Tab-separated table of C-alpha atoms and ligand atoms in Angstrom:
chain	number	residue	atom	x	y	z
A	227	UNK	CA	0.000	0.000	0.000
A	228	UNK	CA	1.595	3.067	-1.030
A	229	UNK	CA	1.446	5.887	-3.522
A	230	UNK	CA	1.405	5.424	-6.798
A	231	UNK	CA	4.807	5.691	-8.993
A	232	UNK	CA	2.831	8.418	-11.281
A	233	UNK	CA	1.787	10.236	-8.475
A	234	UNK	CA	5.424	10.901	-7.307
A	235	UNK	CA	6.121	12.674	-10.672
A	236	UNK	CA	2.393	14.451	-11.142
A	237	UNK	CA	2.786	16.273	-8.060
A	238	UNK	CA	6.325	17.794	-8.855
A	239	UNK	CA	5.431	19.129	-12.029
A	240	UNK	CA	1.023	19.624	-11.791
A	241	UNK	CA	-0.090	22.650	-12.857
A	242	UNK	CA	3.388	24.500	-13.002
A	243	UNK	CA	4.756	25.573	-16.166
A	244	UNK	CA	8.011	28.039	-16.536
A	245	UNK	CA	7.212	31.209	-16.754
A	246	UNK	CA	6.874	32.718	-20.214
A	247	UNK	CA	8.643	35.829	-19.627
A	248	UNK	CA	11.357	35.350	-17.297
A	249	UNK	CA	11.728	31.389	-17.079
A	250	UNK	CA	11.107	31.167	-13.438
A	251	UNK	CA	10.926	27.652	-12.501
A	252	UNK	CA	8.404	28.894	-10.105
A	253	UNK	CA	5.205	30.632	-10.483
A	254	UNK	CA	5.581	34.167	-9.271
A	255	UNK	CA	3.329	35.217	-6.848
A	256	UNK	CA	1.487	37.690	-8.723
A	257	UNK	CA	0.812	40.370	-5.596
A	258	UNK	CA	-2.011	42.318	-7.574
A	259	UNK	CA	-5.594	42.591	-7.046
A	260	UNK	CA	-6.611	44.640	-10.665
A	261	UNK	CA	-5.115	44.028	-14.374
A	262	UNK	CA	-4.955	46.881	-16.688
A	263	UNK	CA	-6.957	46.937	-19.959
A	264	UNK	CA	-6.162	48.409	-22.994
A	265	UNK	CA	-9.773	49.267	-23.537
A	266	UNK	CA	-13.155	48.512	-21.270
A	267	UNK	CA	-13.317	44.662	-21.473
A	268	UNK	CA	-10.465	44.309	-23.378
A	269	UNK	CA	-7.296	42.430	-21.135
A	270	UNK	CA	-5.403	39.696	-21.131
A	271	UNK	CA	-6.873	37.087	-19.298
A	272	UNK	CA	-7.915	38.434	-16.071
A	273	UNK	CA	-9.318	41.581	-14.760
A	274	UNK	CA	-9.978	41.497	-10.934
A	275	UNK	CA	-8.028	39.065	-8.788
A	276	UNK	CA	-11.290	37.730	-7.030
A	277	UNK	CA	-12.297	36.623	-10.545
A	278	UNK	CA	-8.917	35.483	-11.354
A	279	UNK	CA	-5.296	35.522	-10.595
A	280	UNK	CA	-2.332	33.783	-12.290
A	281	UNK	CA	-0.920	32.326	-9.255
A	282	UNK	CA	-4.433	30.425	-8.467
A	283	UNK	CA	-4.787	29.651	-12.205
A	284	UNK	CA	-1.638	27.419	-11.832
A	285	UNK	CA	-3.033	26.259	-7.973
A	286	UNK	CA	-6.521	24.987	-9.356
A	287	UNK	CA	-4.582	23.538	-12.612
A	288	UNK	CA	-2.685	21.773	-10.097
A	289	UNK	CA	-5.511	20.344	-7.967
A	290	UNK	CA	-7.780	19.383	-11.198
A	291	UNK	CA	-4.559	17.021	-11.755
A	292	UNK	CA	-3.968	16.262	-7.956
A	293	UNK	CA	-7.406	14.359	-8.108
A	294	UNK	CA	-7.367	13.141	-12.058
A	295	UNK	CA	-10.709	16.049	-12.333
A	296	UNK	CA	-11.030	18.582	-15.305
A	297	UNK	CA	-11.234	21.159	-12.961
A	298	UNK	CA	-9.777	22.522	-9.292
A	299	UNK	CA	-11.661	25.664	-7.513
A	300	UNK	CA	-9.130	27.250	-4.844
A	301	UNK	CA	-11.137	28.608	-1.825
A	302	UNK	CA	-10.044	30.382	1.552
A	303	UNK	CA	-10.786	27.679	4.032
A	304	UNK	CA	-12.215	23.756	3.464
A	305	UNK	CA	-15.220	25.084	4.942
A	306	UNK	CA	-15.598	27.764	2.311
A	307	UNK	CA	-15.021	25.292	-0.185
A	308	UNK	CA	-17.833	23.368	1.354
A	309	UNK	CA	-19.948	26.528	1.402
A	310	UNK	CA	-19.435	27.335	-2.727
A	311	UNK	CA	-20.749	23.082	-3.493
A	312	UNK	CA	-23.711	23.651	-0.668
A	313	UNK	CA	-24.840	27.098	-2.574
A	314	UNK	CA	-25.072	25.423	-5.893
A	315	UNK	CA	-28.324	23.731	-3.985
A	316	UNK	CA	-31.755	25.312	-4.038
A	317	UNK	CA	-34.256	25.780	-0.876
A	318	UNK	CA	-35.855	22.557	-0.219
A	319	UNK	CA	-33.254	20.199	-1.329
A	320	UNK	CA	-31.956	17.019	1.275
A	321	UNK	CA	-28.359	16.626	2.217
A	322	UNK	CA	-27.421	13.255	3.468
A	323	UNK	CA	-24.892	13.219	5.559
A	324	UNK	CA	-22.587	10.749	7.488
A	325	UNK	CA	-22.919	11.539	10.967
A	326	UNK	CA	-19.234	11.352	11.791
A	327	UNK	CA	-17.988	14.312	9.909
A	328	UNK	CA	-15.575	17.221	11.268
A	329	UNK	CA	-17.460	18.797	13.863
A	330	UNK	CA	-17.168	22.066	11.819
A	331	UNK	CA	-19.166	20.536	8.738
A	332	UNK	CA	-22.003	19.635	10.894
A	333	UNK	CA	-21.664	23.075	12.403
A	334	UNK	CA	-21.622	24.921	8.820
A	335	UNK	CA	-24.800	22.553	7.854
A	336	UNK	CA	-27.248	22.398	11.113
A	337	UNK	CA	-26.476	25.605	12.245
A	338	UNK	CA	-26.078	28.178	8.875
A	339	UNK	CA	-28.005	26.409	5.789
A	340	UNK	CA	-30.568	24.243	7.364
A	341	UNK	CA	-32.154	28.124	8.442
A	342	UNK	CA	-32.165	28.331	4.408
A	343	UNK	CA	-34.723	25.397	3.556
A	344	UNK	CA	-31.658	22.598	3.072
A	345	UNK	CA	-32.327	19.951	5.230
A	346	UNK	CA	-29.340	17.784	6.454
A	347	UNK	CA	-30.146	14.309	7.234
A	348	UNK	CA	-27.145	12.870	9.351
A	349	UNK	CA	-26.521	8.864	9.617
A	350	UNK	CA	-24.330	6.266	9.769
A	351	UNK	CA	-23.320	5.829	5.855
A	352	UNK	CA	-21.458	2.802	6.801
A	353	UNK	CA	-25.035	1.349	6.416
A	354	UNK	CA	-25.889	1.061	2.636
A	355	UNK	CA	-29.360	0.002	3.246
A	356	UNK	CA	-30.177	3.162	5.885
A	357	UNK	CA	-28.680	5.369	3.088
A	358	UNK	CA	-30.626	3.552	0.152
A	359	UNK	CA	-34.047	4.123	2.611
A	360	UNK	CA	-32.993	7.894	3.680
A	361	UNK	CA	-33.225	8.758	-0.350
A	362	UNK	CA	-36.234	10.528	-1.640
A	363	UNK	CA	-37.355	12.352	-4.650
A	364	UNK	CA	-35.972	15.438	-2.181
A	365	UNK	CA	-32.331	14.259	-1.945
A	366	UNK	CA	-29.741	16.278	-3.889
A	367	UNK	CA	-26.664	15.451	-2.839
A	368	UNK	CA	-24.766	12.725	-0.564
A	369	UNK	CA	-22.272	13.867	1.017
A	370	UNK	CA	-19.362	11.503	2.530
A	371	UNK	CA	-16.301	12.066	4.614
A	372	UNK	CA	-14.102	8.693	4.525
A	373	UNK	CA	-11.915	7.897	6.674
A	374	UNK	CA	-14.300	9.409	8.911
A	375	UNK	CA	-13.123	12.481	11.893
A	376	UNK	CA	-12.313	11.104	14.397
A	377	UNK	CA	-13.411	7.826	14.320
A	378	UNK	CA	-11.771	6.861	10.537
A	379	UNK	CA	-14.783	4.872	9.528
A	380	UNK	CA	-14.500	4.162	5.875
A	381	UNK	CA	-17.603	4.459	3.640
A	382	UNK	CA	-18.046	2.602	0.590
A	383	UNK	CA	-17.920	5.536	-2.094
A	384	UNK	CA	-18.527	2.941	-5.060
A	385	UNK	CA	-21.845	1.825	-3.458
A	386	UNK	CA	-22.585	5.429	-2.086
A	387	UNK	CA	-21.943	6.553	-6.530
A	388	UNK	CA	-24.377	3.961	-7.354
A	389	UNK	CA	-26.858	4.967	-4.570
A	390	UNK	CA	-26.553	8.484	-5.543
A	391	UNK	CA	-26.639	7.781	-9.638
A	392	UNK	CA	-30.116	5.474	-8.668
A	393	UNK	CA	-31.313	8.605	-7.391
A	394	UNK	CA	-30.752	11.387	-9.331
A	395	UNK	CA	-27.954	13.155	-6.857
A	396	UNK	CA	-25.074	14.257	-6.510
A	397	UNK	CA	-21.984	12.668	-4.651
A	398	UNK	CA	-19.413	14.618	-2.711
A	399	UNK	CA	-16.603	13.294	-0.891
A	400	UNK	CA	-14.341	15.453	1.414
A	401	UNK	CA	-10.947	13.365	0.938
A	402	UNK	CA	-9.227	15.512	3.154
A	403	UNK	CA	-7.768	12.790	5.300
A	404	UNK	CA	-7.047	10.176	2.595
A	405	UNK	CA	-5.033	12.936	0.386
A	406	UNK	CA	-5.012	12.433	-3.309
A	407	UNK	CA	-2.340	10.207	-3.001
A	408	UNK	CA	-4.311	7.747	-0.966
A	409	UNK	CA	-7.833	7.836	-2.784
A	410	UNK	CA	-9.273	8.923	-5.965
A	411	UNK	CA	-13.109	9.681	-5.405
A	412	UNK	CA	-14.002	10.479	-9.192
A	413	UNK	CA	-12.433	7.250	-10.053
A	414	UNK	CA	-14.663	5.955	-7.517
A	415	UNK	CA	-17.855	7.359	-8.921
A	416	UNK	CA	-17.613	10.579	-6.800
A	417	UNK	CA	-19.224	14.007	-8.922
A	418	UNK	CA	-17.096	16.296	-6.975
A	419	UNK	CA	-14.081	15.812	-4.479
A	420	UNK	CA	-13.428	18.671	-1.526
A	421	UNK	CA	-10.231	19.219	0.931
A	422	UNK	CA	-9.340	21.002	3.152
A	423	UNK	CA	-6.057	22.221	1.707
A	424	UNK	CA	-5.171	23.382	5.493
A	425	UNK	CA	-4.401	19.610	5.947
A	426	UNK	CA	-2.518	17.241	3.817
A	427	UNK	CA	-2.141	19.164	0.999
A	428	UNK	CA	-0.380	22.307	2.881
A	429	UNK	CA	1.213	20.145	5.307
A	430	UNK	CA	3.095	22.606	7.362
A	431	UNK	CA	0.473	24.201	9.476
A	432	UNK	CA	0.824	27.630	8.168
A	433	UNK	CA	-1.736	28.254	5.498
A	434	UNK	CA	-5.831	27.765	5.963
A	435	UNK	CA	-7.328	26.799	2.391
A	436	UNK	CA	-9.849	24.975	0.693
A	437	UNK	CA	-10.129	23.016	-2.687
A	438	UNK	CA	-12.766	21.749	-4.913
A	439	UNK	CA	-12.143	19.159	-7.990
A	440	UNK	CA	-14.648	18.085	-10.103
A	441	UNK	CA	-15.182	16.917	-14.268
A	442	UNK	CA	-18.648	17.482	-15.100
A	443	UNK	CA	-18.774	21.227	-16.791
A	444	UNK	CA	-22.013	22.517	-16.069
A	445	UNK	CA	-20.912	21.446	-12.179
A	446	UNK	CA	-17.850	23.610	-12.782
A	447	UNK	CA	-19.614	26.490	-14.023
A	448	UNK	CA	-22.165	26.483	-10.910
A	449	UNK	CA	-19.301	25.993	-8.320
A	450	UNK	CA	-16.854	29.298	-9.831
A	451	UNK	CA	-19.713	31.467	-10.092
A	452	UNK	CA	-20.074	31.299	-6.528
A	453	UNK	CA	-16.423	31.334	-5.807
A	454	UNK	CA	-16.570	33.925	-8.168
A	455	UNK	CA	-19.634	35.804	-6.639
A	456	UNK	CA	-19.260	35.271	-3.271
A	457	UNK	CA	-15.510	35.871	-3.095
A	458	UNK	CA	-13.965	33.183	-0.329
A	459	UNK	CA	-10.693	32.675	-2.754
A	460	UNK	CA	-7.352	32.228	-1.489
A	461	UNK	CA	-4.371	35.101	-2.535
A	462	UNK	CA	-1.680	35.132	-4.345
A	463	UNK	CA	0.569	34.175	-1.274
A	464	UNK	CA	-1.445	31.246	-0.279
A	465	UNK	CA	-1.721	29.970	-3.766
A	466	UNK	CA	2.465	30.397	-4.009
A	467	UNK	CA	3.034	28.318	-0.580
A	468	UNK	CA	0.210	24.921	-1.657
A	469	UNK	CA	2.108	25.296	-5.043
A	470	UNK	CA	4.978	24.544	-2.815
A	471	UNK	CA	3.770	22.410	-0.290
A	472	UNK	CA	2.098	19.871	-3.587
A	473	UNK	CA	5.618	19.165	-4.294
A	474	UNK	CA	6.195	17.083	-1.636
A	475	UNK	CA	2.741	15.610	-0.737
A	476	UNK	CA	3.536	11.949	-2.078
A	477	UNK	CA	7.229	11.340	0.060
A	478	UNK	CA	4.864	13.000	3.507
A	479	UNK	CA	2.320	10.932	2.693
A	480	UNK	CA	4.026	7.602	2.826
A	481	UNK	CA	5.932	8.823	5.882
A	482	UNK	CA	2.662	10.223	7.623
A	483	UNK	CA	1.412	6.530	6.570
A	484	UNK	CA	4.349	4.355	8.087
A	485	UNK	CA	4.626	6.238	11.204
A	486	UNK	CA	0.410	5.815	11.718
A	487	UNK	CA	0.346	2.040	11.335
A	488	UNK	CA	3.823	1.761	13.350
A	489	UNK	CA	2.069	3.712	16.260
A	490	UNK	CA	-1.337	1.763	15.865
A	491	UNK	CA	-0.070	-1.375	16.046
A	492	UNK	CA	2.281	0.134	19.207
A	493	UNK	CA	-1.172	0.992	20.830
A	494	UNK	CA	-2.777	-1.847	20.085
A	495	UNK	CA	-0.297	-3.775	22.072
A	496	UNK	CA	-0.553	-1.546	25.245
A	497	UNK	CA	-2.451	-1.948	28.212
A	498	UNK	CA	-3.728	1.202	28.614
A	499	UNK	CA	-5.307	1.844	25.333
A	500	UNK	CA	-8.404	0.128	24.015
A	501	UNK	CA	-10.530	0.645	21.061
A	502	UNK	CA	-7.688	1.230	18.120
A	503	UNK	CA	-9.342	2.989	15.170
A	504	UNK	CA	-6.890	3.019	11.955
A	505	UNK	CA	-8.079	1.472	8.974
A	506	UNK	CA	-4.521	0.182	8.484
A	507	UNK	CA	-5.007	-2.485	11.183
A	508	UNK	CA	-6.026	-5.819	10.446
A	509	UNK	CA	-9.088	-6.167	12.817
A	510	UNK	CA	-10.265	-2.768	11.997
A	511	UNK	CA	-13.938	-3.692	11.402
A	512	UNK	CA	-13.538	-1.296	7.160
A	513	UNK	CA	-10.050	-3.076	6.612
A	514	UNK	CA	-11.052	-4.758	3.451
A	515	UNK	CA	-13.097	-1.989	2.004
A	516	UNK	CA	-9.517	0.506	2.879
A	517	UNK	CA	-7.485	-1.644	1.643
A	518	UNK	CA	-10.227	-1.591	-1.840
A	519	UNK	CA	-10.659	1.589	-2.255
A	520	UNK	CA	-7.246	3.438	-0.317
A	521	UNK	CA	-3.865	2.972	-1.938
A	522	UNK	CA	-2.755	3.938	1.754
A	523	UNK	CA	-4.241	4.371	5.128
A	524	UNK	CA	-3.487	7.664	6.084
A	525	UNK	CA	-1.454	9.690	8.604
A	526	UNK	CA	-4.651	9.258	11.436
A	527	UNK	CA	-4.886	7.451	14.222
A	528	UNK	CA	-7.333	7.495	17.367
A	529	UNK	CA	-7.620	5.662	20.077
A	530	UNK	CA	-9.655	5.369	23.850
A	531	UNK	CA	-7.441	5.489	26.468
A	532	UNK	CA	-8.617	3.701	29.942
A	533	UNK	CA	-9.465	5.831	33.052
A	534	UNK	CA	-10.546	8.730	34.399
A	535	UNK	CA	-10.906	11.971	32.445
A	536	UNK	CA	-8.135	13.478	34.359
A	537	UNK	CA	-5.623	10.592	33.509
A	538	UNK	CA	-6.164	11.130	29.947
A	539	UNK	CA	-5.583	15.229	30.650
A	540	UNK	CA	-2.185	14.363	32.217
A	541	UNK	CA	-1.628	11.589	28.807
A	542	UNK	CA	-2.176	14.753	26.880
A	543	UNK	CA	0.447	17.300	29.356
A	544	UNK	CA	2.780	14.672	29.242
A	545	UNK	CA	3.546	14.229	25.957
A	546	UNK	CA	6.596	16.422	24.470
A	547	UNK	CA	6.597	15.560	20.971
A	548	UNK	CA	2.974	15.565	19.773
A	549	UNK	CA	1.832	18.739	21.210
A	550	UNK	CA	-1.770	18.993	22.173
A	551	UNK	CA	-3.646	21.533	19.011
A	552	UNK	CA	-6.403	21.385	16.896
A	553	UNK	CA	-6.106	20.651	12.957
A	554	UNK	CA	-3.767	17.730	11.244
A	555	UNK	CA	-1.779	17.033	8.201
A	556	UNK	CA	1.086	19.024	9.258
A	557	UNK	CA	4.548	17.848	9.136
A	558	UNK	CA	4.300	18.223	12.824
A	559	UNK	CA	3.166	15.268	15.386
A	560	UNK	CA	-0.449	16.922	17.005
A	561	UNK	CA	-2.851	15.472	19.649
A	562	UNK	CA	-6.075	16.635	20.184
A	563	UNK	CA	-9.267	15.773	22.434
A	564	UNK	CA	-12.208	15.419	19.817
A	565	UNK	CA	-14.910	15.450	22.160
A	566	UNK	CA	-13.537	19.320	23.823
A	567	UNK	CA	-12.049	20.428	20.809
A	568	UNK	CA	-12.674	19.704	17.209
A	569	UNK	CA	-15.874	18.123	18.059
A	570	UNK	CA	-17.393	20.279	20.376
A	571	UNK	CA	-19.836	21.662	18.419
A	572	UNK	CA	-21.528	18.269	17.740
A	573	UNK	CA	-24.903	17.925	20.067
A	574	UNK	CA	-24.084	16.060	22.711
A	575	UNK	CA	-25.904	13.022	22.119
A	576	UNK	CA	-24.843	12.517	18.646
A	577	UNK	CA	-21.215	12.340	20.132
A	578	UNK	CA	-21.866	9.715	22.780
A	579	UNK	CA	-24.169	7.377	20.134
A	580	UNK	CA	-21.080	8.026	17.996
A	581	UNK	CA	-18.347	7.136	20.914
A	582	UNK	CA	-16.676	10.591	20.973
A	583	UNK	CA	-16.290	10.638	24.403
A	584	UNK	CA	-14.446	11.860	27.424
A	585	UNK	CA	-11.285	8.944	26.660
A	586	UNK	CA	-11.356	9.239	22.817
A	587	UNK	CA	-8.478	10.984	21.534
A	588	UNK	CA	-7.261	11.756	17.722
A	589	UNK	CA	-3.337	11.907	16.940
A	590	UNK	CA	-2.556	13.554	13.502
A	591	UNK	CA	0.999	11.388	13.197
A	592	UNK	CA	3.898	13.828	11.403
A	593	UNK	CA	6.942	13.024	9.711
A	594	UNK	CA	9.355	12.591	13.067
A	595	UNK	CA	11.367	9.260	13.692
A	596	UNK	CA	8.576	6.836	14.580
A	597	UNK	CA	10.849	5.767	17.076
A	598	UNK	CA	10.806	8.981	18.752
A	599	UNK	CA	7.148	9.586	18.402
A	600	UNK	CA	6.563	5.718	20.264
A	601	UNK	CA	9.156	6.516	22.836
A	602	UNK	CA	6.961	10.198	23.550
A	603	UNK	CA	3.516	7.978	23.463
A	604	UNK	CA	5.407	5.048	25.859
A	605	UNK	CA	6.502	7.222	28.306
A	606	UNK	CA	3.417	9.588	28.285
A	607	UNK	CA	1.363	6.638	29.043
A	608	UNK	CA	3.536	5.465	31.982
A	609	UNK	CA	3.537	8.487	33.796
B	843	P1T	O1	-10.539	24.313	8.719
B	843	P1T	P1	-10.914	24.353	7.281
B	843	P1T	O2	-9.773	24.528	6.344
B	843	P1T	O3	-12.030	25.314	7.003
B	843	P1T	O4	-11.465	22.878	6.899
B	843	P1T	C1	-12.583	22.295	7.483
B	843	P1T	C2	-12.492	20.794	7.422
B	843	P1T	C3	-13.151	20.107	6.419
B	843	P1T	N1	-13.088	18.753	6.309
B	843	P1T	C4	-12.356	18.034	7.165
B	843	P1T	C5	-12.311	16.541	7.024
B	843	P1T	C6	-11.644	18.659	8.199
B	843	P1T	O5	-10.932	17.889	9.038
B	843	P1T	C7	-11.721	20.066	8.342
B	843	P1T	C8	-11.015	20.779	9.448
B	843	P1T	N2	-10.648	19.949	10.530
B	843	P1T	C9	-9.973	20.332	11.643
B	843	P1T	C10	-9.610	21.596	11.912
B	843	P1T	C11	-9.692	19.234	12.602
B	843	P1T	O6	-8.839	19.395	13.505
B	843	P1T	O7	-10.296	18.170	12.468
């Protein structure tokens, strides 16, 4: 299980050309937000930076290839990115929606569109036959996060394309934690692919972005004009630094990848942990289906820890390499406490049916020595 050899080539060279003038091996960061014209309408490819901007262009050329789409939006943030696809929608249309998604997602969705006539139906996707029933002449879209945050469930997205096709709708899948080099939705039978370029893709911690990739054209058109319209686009400087970080997205992701199923098999084997959830491990109840549909398992691992709330709090202090933040992806080891921090905003009793609870905790696994980052876990656990 690893990336693929083409992938290792596509995402040195995707979407990045030498520049014309000057023969920059990089694309410049064009710093501009207007373009002069020689007379009204009249310009050379771009006139307003929110529109268009040279440095995107090559960004969104890159993602289209990133996920093997026609076409890559740029956005601000994954949940603007999420925003532009749930605007395409009119009042009155049905979301479904697995129930384990980032806790920001179901935020975005309960608390901002569902005021706007879209109703979000939220289950357990992992259940083909609950999805197949859910469907009705209302449903628009189906809308998947696999691996799953926190838990890394893994949804079928083949089945969930035919389900969707029977139906009429459209599917979505945020691949944020799989990366592109780990799953290809629209090969799958996915209409449209979202990230959260703050993850993976930027892996360094220091940008917040969003991406959209999709083939269909009239779905292309509908998506820019609200990127277009409503404006949440990344700049020039942002564009410049995923540009950068693509580069080196396939050698993170097979380190993220080997460190994650060194440290899940680690807890696995310790006393103190129960309930291992990476879809890497053998008895993880979606192995077959990851190991199907994932050329990888991904850089996420979480785990319940045994005891009181207050032993996990001093687990957390204790570590000195993983250091205890919201977010993932980053070259960096992070820990973080779903059920007080990403997932907060979840009603409660969605996250105890789901199991995010008081013990759960999610480690986003970096690029260290997995030796060091299973000698910080060891001795955290001890003390
Ligand atoms: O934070 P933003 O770039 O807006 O992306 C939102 C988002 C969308 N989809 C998934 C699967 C995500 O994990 C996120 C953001 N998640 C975190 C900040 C987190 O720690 O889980």
């Amino acid at each position: 299980m690893t990336v693929s050899n083409s992938d290792y080539t596509k995402v040195v060279h995707a979407g990045v050309k030498p520049d014309k003038e000057t023969g920059a091996i990089m694309t410049p960061i064009y710093q501009t937000s207007t373009y002069v014209q020689s007379e009204p309408g009249i310009h050379q490819g771009w006139d307003y930076s929110r529109a268009g901007n040279p440095t995107r262009d090559a960004l969104e050329a890159s993602f289209a290839a990133l996920e093997g789409a026609k076409y890559g939006l740029a956005f601000s943030s994954g949940l603007a990115a999420e925003q532009a696809i749930i605007q395409t929608l009119d009042p009155g249309s049905e979301v479904i929606v697995c129930d384990d998604v980032y806790g920001g997602t179901g935020r975005l969705f309960r608390t901002l569109y569902a005021k706007y006539d879209i109703k979000f139906i939220f289950m357990d996707m992992t259940d083909e036959k609950a999805v197949a029933q859910a469907i009705n002449p209302k449903t628009k879209m189906l809308w998947v996060e696999t691996p799953t945050n926190p838990l890394l469930k893994v949804i079928d997205v083949k089945k969930m394309s035919a389900l969707a096709k029977s139906a009429g709708a459209l599917l979505v899948v945020d691949n944020t934690f799989a990366s592109p080099m780990f799953q290809k939705p629209l090969a799958l039978g996915a209409d449209i692919v979202m990230h959260s370029t703050t993850k993976y893709i930027g892996g360094h911690s220091d940008i917040i972005g969003g991406a959209v990739m999709m083939s269909d054209d009239n779905l292309h058109e509908a998506i820019k004009y609200v990127q277009f319209a409503a404006g949440a686009v990344p700049g020039p400087f942002e564009s410049f630094l995923l540009l950068r970080s693509i580069k080196t997205l396939a050698i993170r992701m097979e380190k993220h990848a080997a460190n994650a199923m060194a440290i899940a098999e680690f807890l696995e084997s310790n006393e103190n942990v129960e309930d291992v959830f990476y879809p890497g491990l053998k008895n993880h109840s979606h192995h077959g289906l990851a190991a199907e549909q994932m050329s990888g398992f991904g850089g996420m691992v979480s785990f319940n820890l045994k005891g009181s709330y207050e032993k996990v709090v001093g687990f957390l202090q204790n570590l000195k390499v993983f250091e205890l933040a919201e977010s993932l992806g980053g070259v960096e080891s992070l820990v973080n406490h779903p059920e007080k921090m990403t997932h907060a905003s979840v009603p409660e009793e969605l996250r105890k049916k789901l199991g995010i609870g008081p013990n759960l905790i999610r480690l986003s696994v970096g690029i260290e020595s997995a030796e060091d980052l299973i000698n910080d876990l060891k001795q955290a656990l001890k003390s």
